Tab-separated table of C-alpha atoms in Angstrom:
chain	number	residue	atom	x	y	z
A	163	MET	CA	-29.827	28.561	-37.583
A	164	SER	CA	-28.373	29.199	-34.143
A	165	ARG	CA	-30.478	29.936	-31.130
A	166	ARG	CA	-30.736	33.568	-30.031
A	167	TRP	CA	-30.911	32.927	-26.271
A	168	ALA	CA	-28.724	30.986	-23.863
A	169	ASP	CA	-29.778	29.609	-20.475
A	170	VAL	CA	-26.785	30.447	-18.286
A	171	ALA	CA	-27.846	30.294	-14.631
A	172	GLU	CA	-30.508	29.377	-12.086
A	173	LEU	CA	-31.727	31.521	-9.205
A	174	VAL	CA	-31.504	29.093	-6.289
A	175	ALA	CA	-32.181	31.176	-3.141
A	176	THR	CA	-32.614	34.628	-1.701
A	177	GLN	CA	-29.844	36.240	0.291
A	178	GLY	CA	-30.648	39.026	2.733
A	179	LEU	CA	-33.440	41.568	2.812
A	180	LYS	CA	-32.229	43.782	-0.044
A	181	GLY	CA	-33.191	41.398	-2.857
A	182	ARG	CA	-29.885	39.716	-3.646
A	183	LEU	CA	-30.109	36.200	-5.004
A	184	THR	CA	-27.868	33.167	-4.913
A	185	VAL	CA	-27.169	32.282	-8.533
A	186	ARG	CA	-25.621	29.083	-9.857
A	187	PRO	CA	-24.419	28.455	-13.442
A	188	VAL	CA	-26.186	25.625	-15.275
A	189	ARG	CA	-24.997	22.742	-17.487
A	190	GLY	CA	-21.350	23.044	-16.467
A	191	LEU	CA	-21.030	26.613	-17.749
A	192	PRO	CA	-18.730	29.114	-16.101
A	193	PHE	CA	-20.347	32.069	-14.313
A	194	LEU	CA	-21.249	34.452	-17.157
A	195	LEU	CA	-23.167	37.288	-15.486
A	196	SER	CA	-21.335	40.611	-15.407
A	197	GLU	CA	-22.263	44.101	-14.285
A	198	GLY	CA	-24.555	45.825	-16.786
A	199	LEU	CA	-25.587	42.617	-18.601
A	200	ARG	CA	-29.291	42.525	-19.523
A	201	VAL	CA	-30.946	39.259	-18.494
A	202	HIS	CA	-34.409	37.716	-18.694
A	203	PHE	CA	-36.037	35.397	-16.158
A	204	VAL	CA	-37.883	32.256	-17.288
A	205	PRO	CA	-40.441	31.107	-16.708
A	206	PRO	CA	-41.796	34.631	-16.309
A	207	THR	CA	-43.657	35.406	-13.097
A	208	ILE	CA	-47.028	37.142	-13.078
A	209	ASP	CA	-46.104	39.858	-10.625
A	210	GLY	CA	-42.302	39.703	-10.610
A	211	PRO	CA	-39.790	41.235	-13.007
A	212	ARG	CA	-39.252	39.515	-16.330
A	213	GLU	CA	-35.971	41.199	-17.144
A	214	ALA	CA	-33.281	43.185	-15.364
A	215	LYS	CA	-29.659	44.269	-15.507
A	216	VAL	CA	-26.947	42.803	-13.337
A	217	LYS	CA	-25.952	45.437	-10.778
A	218	GLU	CA	-23.342	43.461	-8.860
A	219	ALA	CA	-22.004	39.900	-8.672
A	220	THR	CA	-19.864	38.466	-5.881
A	221	HIS	CA	-18.450	34.948	-5.687
A	222	ALA	CA	-19.940	33.151	-2.653
A	223	GLY	CA	-17.818	29.999	-2.883
A	224	GLY	CA	-18.106	26.816	-4.893
A	225	HIS	CA	-20.495	27.291	-7.804
A	226	ASP	CA	-22.587	29.944	-6.039
A	227	TRP	CA	-22.597	33.686	-6.682
A	228	LEU	CA	-24.529	36.469	-4.945
A	229	VAL	CA	-26.106	38.750	-7.521
A	230	ALA	CA	-28.020	42.018	-7.255
A	231	PHE	CA	-30.347	42.812	-10.177
A	232	SER	CA	-31.951	46.143	-11.082
A	233	GLY	CA	-35.619	46.141	-10.109
A	234	VAL	CA	-35.136	43.463	-7.442
A	235	LYS	CA	-35.015	45.738	-4.427
A	236	ASN	CA	-36.283	43.577	-1.581
A	237	LEU	CA	-36.817	40.053	-0.292
A	238	ASP	CA	-40.443	39.860	-1.510
A	239	VAL	CA	-39.461	40.500	-5.135
A	240	ALA	CA	-36.454	38.156	-4.911
A	241	GLU	CA	-38.600	35.306	-3.528
A	242	LYS	CA	-40.801	35.441	-6.650
A	243	LEU	CA	-37.749	34.701	-8.802
A	244	VAL	CA	-36.295	31.724	-6.909
A	245	GLY	CA	-36.356	28.680	-9.190
A	246	SER	CA	-36.263	30.769	-12.363
A	247	HIS	CA	-33.544	30.475	-14.951
A	248	VAL	CA	-31.517	33.391	-16.295
A	249	ILE	CA	-31.349	33.653	-20.066
A	250	VAL	CA	-29.114	36.025	-21.994
A	251	GLU	CA	-28.811	36.943	-25.654
A	252	ARG	CA	-25.971	34.903	-27.121
A	253	ALA	CA	-24.601	38.038	-28.782
A	254	ASP	CA	-23.912	39.450	-25.285
A	255	LEU	CA	-21.819	36.452	-24.202
A	256	PRO	CA	-18.158	35.716	-24.912
A	257	GLU	CA	-17.448	33.705	-28.044
A	258	GLY	CA	-17.065	29.989	-27.316
A	259	PHE	CA	-18.680	30.272	-23.849
A	260	GLU	CA	-20.245	26.797	-24.176
A	261	GLU	CA	-17.096	24.860	-25.035
A	262	GLY	CA	-16.385	23.930	-21.401
A	263	ALA	CA	-19.941	22.707	-20.862
A	264	SER	CA	-19.837	20.521	-23.974
A	265	TYR	CA	-16.585	18.922	-22.866
A	266	ALA	CA	-17.953	18.254	-19.377
A	267	THR	CA	-21.043	16.489	-20.696
A	268	GLU	CA	-19.293	14.569	-23.491
A	269	ARG	CA	-16.809	12.995	-21.103
A	270	ILE	CA	-19.538	11.347	-18.952
A	271	VAL	CA	-20.623	9.067	-21.809
A	272	GLY	CA	-19.712	5.591	-20.599
A	273	PHE	CA	-20.186	6.432	-16.910
A	274	GLU	CA	-22.468	4.210	-14.846
A	275	VAL	CA	-25.466	5.655	-12.990
A	276	GLU	CA	-26.270	4.475	-9.465
A	277	ASP	CA	-29.479	5.606	-7.729
A	278	GLU	CA	-29.561	5.804	-3.914
A	279	THR	CA	-32.805	3.804	-3.774
A	280	LYS	CA	-32.895	1.666	-6.930
A	281	GLY	CA	-29.167	0.882	-7.125
A	282	TYR	CA	-27.562	0.308	-10.523
A	283	VAL	CA	-29.560	2.025	-13.283
A	284	GLY	CA	-27.278	1.577	-16.285
A	285	GLU	CA	-24.602	3.164	-18.459
A	286	ILE	CA	-24.761	6.622	-20.046
A	287	VAL	CA	-24.781	6.173	-23.828
A	288	GLU	CA	-25.662	9.730	-24.879
A	289	VAL	CA	-26.085	13.245	-23.528
A	290	ARG	CA	-28.818	15.382	-25.121
A	291	GLU	CA	-28.853	19.159	-24.823
A	292	MET	CA	-32.339	20.505	-24.165
A	293	PRO	CA	-33.330	24.190	-23.879
A	294	THR	CA	-32.961	24.375	-20.076
A	295	GLN	CA	-30.922	21.296	-19.134
A	296	TYR	CA	-29.142	18.211	-20.339
A	297	LEU	CA	-30.773	14.781	-20.468
A	298	ILE	CA	-28.626	11.708	-20.031
A	299	VAL	CA	-29.655	8.623	-21.977
A	300	VAL	CA	-28.952	5.613	-19.780
A	301	GLU	CA	-29.048	2.087	-21.161
A	302	THR	CA	-30.200	-0.464	-18.596
A	303	GLU	CA	-28.984	-4.065	-18.329
A	304	GLU	CA	-32.177	-5.088	-20.162
A	305	GLY	CA	-31.225	-2.862	-23.125
A	306	GLU	CA	-33.908	-0.253	-22.438
A	307	GLN	CA	-33.061	3.443	-22.674
A	308	VAL	CA	-33.984	5.718	-19.783
A	309	LEU	CA	-33.994	9.524	-20.076
A	310	ILE	CA	-32.881	11.284	-16.890
A	311	PRO	CA	-32.563	15.059	-16.405
A	312	PHE	CA	-28.915	15.763	-15.616
A	313	VAL	CA	-29.601	18.417	-12.990
A	314	GLU	CA	-27.766	19.282	-9.804
A	315	ASP	CA	-30.828	18.455	-7.668
A	316	PHE	CA	-30.507	14.766	-8.674
A	317	ILE	CA	-26.703	14.454	-8.542
A	318	VAL	CA	-25.300	13.248	-5.228
A	319	ASP	CA	-21.688	12.692	-6.305
A	320	ILE	CA	-19.574	12.084	-9.394
A	321	ASP	CA	-16.685	9.658	-9.003
A	322	GLU	CA	-14.588	10.420	-12.072
A	323	ALA	CA	-11.908	7.889	-11.163
A	324	GLU	CA	-14.450	5.033	-11.062
A	325	GLY	CA	-16.700	6.451	-13.814
A	326	VAL	CA	-19.841	6.456	-11.646
A	327	ILE	CA	-22.478	9.138	-11.128
A	328	TYR	CA	-24.432	8.702	-7.903
A	329	MET	CA	-27.939	10.150	-8.105
A	330	ASP	CA	-31.003	10.550	-5.900
A	331	LEU	CA	-33.790	10.175	-8.454
A	332	PRO	CA	-37.445	10.908	-7.694
A	333	ALA	CA	-39.521	7.793	-7.032
A	334	GLY	CA	-40.876	6.367	-10.278
A	335	LEU	CA	-38.725	8.444	-12.647
A	336	VAL	CA	-36.730	5.494	-13.970
A	337	ASP	CA	-39.766	3.173	-14.070
A	338	MET	CA	-41.887	5.841	-15.796
A	339	SER	CA	-39.172	6.513	-18.374
A	340	GLU	CA	-38.827	2.788	-19.110
A	341	ALA	CA	-42.606	2.503	-19.625
A	342	GLU	CA	-42.591	5.470	-22.059
A	343	GLU	CA	-39.674	4.062	-24.050
A	344	GLY	CA	-41.095	0.494	-24.151
């Protein structure tokens, strides 16, 4: 049975006083929000909107887009949504919309992971798709498997030519993951 909803973007910042938000696609997806598309925000906020329609979307450069949503009319409302994810019914998205994301994650198997503080962590042996993000399974030199969220906040750089992903992992994440696995 296929899932009904797809996590397609994250609301990363406010932009201006009129409630526009900076939106970034997640998991290597293309930008999928179009005018009139009904979206839901997760996790839901207590006093902010839980759903809206896309009113306008403008490319801001790189992976970022500026989006205006119905019901998000000012900075106060927009601030409540920062950090939320945008989910959409799969039926409202183009067929095959996830193919690019799958390719992007499959091709990093075999890459090495280097942490800015810890140094060499290990080699990626698997990529697991979770509801809101991907997890990379990294095998250490000791043969342990470490689960690391593959999120933009942790990624410093990806050197495709050398097959290395440079990350800035939170203190204790790798050690905690090793303890859970062991």
